[in-house]
Tab-separated table of C-alpha atoms in Angstrom:
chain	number	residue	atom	x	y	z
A	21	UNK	CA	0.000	0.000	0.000
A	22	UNK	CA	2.871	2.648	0.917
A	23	UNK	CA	4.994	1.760	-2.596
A	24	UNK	CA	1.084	2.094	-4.209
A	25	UNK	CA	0.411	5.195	-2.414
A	26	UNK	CA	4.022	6.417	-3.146
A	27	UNK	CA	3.157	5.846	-6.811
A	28	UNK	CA	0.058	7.788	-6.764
A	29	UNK	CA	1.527	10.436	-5.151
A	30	UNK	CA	4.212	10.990	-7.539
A	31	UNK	CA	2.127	10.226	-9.965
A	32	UNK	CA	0.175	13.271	-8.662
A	33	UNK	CA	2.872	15.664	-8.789
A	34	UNK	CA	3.726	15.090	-12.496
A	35	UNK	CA	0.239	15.889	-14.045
A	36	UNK	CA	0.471	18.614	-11.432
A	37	UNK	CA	3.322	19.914	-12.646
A	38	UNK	CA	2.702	19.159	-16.239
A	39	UNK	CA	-0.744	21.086	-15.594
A	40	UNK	CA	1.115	23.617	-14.203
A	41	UNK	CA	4.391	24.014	-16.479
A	42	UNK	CA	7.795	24.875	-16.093
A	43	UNK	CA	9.571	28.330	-15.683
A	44	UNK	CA	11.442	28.716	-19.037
A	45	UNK	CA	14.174	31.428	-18.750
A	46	UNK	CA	16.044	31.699	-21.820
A	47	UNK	CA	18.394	34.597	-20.756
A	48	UNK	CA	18.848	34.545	-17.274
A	49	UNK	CA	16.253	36.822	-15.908
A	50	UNK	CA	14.954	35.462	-12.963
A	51	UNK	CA	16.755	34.898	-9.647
A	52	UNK	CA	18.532	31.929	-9.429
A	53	UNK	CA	16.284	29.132	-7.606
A	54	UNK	CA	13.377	31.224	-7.270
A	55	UNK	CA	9.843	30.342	-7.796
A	56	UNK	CA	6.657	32.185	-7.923
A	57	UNK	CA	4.877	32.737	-4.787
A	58	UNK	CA	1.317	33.348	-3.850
A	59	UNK	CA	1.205	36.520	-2.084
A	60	UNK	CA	-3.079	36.604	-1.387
A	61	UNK	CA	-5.581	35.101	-2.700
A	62	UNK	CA	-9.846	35.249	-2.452
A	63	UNK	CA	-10.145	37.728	-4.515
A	64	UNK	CA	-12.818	38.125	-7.653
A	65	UNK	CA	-10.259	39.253	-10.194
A	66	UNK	CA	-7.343	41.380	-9.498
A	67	UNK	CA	-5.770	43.685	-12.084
A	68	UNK	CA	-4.432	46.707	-12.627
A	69	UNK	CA	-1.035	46.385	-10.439
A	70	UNK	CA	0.593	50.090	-10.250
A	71	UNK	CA	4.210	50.553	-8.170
A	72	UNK	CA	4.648	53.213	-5.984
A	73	UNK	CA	8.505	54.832	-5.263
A	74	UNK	CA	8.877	52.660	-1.880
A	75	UNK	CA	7.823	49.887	-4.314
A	76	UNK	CA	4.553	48.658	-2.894
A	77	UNK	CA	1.494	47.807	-5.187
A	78	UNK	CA	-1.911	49.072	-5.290
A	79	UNK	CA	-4.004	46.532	-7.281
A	80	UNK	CA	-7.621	46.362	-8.209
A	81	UNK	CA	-10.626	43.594	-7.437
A	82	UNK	CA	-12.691	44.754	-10.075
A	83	UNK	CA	-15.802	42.323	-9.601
A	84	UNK	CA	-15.885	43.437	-5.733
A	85	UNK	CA	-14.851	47.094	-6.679
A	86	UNK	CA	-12.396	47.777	-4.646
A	87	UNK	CA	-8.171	48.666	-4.449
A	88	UNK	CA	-5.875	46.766	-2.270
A	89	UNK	CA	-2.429	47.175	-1.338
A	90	UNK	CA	0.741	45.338	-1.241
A	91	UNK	CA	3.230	46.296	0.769
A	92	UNK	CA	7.175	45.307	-0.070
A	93	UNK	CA	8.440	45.006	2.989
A	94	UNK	CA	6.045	43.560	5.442
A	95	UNK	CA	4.606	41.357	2.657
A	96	UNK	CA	0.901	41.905	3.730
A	97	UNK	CA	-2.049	42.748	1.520
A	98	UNK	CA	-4.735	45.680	3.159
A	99	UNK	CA	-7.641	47.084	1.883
A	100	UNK	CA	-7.310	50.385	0.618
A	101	UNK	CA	-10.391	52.178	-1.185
A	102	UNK	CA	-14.054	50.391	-1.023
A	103	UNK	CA	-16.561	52.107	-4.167
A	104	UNK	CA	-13.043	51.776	-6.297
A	105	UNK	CA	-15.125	53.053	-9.846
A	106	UNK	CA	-14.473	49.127	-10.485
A	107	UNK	CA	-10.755	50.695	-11.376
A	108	UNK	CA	-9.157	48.100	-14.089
A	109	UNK	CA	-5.344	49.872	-14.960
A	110	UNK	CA	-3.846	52.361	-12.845
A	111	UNK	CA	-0.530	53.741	-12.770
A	112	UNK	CA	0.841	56.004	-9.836
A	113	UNK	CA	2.313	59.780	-11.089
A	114	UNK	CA	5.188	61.406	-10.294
A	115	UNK	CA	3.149	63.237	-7.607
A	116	UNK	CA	1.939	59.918	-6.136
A	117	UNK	CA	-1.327	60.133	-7.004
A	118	UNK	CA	-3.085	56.669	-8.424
A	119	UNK	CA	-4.715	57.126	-12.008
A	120	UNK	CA	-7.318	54.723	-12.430
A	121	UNK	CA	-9.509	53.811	-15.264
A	122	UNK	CA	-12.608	53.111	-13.518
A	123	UNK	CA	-15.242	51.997	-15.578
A	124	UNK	CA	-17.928	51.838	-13.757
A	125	UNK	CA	-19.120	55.395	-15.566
A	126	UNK	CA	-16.602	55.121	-18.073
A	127	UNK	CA	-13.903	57.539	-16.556
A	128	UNK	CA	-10.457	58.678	-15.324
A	129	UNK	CA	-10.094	58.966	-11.641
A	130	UNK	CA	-7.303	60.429	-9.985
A	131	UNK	CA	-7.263	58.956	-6.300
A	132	UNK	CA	-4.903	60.600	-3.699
A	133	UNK	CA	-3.265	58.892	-1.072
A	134	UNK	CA	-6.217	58.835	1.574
A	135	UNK	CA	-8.371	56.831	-1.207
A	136	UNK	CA	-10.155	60.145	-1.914
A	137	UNK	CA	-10.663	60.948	-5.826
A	138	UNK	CA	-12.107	63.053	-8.604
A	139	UNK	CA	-12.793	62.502	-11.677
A	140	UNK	CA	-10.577	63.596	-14.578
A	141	UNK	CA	-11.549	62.087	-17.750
A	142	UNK	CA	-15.250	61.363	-18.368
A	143	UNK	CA	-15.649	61.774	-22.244
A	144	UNK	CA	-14.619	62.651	-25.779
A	145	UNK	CA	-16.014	65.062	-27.694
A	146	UNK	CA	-19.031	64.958	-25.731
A	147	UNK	CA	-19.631	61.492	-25.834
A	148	UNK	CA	-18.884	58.906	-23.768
A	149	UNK	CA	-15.983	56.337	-23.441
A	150	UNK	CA	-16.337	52.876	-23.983
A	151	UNK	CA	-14.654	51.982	-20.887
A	152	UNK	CA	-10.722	52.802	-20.030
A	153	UNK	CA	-9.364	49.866	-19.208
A	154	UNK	CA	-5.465	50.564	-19.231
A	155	UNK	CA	-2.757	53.108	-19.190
A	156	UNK	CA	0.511	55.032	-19.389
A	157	UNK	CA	1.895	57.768	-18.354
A	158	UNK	CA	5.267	59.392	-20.157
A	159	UNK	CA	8.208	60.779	-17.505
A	160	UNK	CA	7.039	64.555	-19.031
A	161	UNK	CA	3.141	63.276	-17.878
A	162	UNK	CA	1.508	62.643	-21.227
A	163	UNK	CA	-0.561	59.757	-20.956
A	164	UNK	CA	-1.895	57.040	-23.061
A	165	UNK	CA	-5.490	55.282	-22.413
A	166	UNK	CA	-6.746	52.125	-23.888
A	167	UNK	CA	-10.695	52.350	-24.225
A	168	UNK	CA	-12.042	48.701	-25.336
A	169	UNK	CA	-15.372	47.577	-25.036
A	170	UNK	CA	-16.015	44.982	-22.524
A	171	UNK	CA	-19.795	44.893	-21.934
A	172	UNK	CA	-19.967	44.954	-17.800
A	173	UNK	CA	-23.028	43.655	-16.150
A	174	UNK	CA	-23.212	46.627	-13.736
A	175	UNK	CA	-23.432	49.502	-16.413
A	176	UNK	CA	-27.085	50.770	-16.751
A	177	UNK	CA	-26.436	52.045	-20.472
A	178	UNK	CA	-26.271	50.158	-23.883
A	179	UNK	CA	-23.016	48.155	-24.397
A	180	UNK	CA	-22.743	50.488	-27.422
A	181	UNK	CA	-19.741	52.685	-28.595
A	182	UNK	CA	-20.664	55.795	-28.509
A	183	UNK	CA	-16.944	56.926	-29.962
A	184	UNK	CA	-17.623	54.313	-32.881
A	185	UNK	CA	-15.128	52.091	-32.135
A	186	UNK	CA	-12.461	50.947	-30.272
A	187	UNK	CA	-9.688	52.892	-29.460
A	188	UNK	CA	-6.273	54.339	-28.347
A	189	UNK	CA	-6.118	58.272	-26.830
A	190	UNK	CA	-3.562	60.594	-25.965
A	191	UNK	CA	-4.089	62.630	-22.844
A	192	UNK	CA	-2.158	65.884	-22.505
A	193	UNK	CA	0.153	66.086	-19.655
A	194	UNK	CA	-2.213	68.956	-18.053
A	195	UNK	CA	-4.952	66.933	-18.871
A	196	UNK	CA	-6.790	69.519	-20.376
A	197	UNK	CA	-6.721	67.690	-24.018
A	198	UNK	CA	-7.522	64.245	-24.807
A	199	UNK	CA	-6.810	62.890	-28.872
A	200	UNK	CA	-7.787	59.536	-30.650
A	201	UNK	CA	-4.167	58.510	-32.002
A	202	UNK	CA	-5.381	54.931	-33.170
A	203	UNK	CA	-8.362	54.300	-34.261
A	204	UNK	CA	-7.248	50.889	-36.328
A	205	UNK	CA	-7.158	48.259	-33.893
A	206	UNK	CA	-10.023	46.257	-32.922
A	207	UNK	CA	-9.723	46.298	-28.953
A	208	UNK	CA	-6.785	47.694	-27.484
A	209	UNK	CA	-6.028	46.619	-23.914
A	210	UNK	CA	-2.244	46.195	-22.641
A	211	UNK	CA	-0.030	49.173	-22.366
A	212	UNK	CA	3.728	50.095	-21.149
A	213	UNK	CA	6.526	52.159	-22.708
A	214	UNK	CA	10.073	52.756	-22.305
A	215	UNK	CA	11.174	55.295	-19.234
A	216	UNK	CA	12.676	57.795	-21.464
A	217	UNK	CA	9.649	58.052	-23.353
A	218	UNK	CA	10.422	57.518	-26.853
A	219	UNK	CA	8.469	53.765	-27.661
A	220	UNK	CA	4.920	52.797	-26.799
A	221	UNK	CA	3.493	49.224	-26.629
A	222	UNK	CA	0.117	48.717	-27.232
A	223	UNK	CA	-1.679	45.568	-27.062
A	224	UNK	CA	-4.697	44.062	-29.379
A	225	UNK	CA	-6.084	41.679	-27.818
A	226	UNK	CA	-8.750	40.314	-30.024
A	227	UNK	CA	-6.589	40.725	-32.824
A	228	UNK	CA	-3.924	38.898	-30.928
A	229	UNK	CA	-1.124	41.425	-31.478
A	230	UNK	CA	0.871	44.153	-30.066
A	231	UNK	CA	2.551	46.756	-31.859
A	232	UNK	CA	5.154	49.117	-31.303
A	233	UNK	CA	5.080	53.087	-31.872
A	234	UNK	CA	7.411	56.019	-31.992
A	235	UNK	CA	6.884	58.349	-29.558
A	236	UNK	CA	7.534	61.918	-31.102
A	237	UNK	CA	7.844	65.147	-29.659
A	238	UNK	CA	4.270	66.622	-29.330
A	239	UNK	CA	3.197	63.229	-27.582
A	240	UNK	CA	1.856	61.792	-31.297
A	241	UNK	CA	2.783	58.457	-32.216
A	242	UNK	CA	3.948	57.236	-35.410
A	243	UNK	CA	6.081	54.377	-37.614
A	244	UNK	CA	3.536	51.626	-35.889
A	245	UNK	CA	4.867	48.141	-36.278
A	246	UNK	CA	3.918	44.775	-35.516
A	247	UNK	CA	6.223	43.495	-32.567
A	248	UNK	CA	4.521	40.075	-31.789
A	249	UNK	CA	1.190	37.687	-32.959
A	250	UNK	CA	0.211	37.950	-29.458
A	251	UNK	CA	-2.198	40.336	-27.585
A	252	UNK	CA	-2.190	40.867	-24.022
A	253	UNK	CA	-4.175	42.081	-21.214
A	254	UNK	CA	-1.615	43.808	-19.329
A	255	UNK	CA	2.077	44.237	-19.741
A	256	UNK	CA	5.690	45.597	-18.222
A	257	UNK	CA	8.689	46.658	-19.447
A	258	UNK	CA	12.723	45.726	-18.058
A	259	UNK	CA	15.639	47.771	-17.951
A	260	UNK	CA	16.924	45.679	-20.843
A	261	UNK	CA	13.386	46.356	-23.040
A	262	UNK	CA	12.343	43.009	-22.474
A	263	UNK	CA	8.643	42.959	-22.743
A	264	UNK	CA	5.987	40.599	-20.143
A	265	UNK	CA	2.705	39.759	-21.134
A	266	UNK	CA	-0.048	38.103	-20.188
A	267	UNK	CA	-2.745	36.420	-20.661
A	268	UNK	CA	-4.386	32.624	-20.222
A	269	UNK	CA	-0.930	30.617	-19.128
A	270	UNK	CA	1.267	32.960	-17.122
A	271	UNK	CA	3.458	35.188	-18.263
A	272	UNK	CA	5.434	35.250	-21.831
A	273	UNK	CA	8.966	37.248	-22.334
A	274	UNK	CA	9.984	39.211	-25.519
A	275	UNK	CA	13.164	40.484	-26.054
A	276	UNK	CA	13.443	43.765	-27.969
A	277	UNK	CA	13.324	42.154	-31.403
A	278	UNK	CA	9.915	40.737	-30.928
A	279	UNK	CA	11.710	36.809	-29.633
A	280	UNK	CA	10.072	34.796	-26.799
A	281	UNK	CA	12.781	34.274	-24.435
A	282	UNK	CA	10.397	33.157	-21.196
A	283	UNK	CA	7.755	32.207	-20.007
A	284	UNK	CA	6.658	31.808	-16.356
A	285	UNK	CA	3.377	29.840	-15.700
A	286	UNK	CA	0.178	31.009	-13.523
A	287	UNK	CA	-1.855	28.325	-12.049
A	288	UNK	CA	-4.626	30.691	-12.655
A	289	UNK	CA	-7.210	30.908	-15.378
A	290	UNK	CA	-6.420	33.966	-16.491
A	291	UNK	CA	-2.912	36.649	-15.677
A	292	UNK	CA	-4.150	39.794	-15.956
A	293	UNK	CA	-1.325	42.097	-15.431
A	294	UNK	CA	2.070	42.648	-14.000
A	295	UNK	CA	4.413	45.243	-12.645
A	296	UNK	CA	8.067	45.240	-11.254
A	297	UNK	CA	8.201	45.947	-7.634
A	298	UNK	CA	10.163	46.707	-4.751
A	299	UNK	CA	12.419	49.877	-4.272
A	300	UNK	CA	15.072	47.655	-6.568
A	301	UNK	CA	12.307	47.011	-8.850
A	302	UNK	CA	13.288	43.012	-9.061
A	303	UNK	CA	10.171	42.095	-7.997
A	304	UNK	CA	7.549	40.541	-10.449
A	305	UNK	CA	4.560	41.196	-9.066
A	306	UNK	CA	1.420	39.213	-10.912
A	307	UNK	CA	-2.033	40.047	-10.372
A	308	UNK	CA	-3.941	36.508	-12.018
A	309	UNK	CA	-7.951	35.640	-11.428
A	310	UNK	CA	-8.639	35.472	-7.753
A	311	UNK	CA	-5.086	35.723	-6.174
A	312	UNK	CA	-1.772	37.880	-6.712
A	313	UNK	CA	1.507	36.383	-7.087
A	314	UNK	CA	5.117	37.506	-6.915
A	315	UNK	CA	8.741	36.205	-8.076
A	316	UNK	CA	12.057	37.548	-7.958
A	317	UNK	CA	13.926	38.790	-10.709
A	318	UNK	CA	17.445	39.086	-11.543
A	319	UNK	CA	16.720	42.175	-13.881
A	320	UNK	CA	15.264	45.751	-12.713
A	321	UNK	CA	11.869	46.799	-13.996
A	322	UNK	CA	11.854	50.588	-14.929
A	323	UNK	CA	8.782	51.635	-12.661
């Protein structure tokens, strides 16, 4: 019985593990013997991890609308904001203030440090948004919003785009102006650029692509190309341009040229997004279905 038992048991393990996957780290990325490690779970969905300077992560449970946050150093998980604007992306400013796109009305928040917040964004040329569901924001503070639509079962409108499609804006650094600068992709969703703010990633997800722009002076992009057949529903960048996306198995790796050069498996249904955190920034933080996940990196992350 203990040899048959011993058997099962190992027998176990492998479809576990085959389930599950194995880390593949072409160019020596991730910290040697590390493994990914479930920071929290019992959540609805989480998404929308943004890094603060200390490091820590705020991160969104959009089904139960509210923001949580990590913290680096004493590795516990606290509830910061209840009535969230079911926030999706956010990304923390210079100033330290969250941007979220919170789609429960189809807007912009800005939410300071005591969870308090006001809207900035709430439409485009009169009309509503579709939804924000990620975004960007430059070193000189322009910022770049994905606006799929994703019909939600708690909106009271029509799941119809007002704008006429699905889209990519440009939001003026004093937010004051807001421009379409795509308007060809079918639903854009993933976002990240480079820290000096010359390249922008953008993600189609239904198309199952994401392209590459030139960032140019006034904030307009141009000389779009295709980086990668695969879409994404949230992204990060390295210090060495290596790209992370996500999506149904984990996390995939692209080196500048467009290669896959990793891949680090979820057991979740679904990776949403990911950020490096920490104050070194080698900290892989993974926000996936109902729990959030973390692994540690031998490369810095550039927010």
């Amino acid at each position: 019985m203990k040899f048959q038992a011993t058997l099962l048991s190992l027998a176990l393990c492998l479809c576990s593990s085959i389930a599950f996957g194995q880390i593949v780290d072409k160019k020596n990325l991730i910290e040697k013997n590390a493994s990914l490690e479930k920071v929290a779970d019992g959540f609805g969905f989480t998404e929308g991890p943004a890094v603060t300077r200390l490091g820590d992560v705020y991160f969104s449970d959009q089904p139960n609308n509210k923001i949580f946050k990590w913290s680096f150093f004493t590795n516990k998980t606290e509830l910061f904001k209840e009535n969230a604007g079911r926030s999706n992306g956010m990304f923390v400013d210079k100033d330290g203030k969250i941007i979220a796109c919170a789609d429960e009305k189809n807007q912009i928040w800005r939410i300071d440090e005591d969870g308090s917040h006001e809207v900035i964004i709430e439409s485009f040329q009169g009309k509503k948004l579709n939804g924000p569901n990620d975004l960007f924001i430059t070193p000189s503070g322009t910022m770049y919003v994905t606006d799929p639509l994703y019909k939600r079962d708690y909106w009271t409108r029509e799941a119809v785009s007002e704008q006429g499609g699905e889209h990519l804006y440009l939001v003026s650094a004093d937010r004051l102006q807001i421009f379409k600068v795509d308007e060809n992709l079918v639903k854009p969703n993933g976002i990240v650029g480079t820290y000096d703010g010359k390249t922008l990633y953008v993600a189609d997800i239904e198309a199952n692509k994401t392209y590459k722009y030139d960032i140019i002076e006034d904030g307009f992009l141009t000389n779009r190309q295709l980086f990668t057949e695969r879409g994404s529903d949230g992204m990060t960048i390295d210090v060495k341009g290596n790209l992370y996306l996500t999506g149904d198995k984990g996390v995939w790796i692209y080196n500048r040229k467009g290669e896959e050069i990793g891949h680090i498996p979820v057991p979740e249904k679904w990776t949403a997004n990911v950020v490096f955190a920490g104050p070194d920034r080698k900290t892989l933080f993974i926000t996936a279905s109902e729990a959030v996940y973390k692994i540690r990196m031998k490369v810095h992350g550039t927010y």
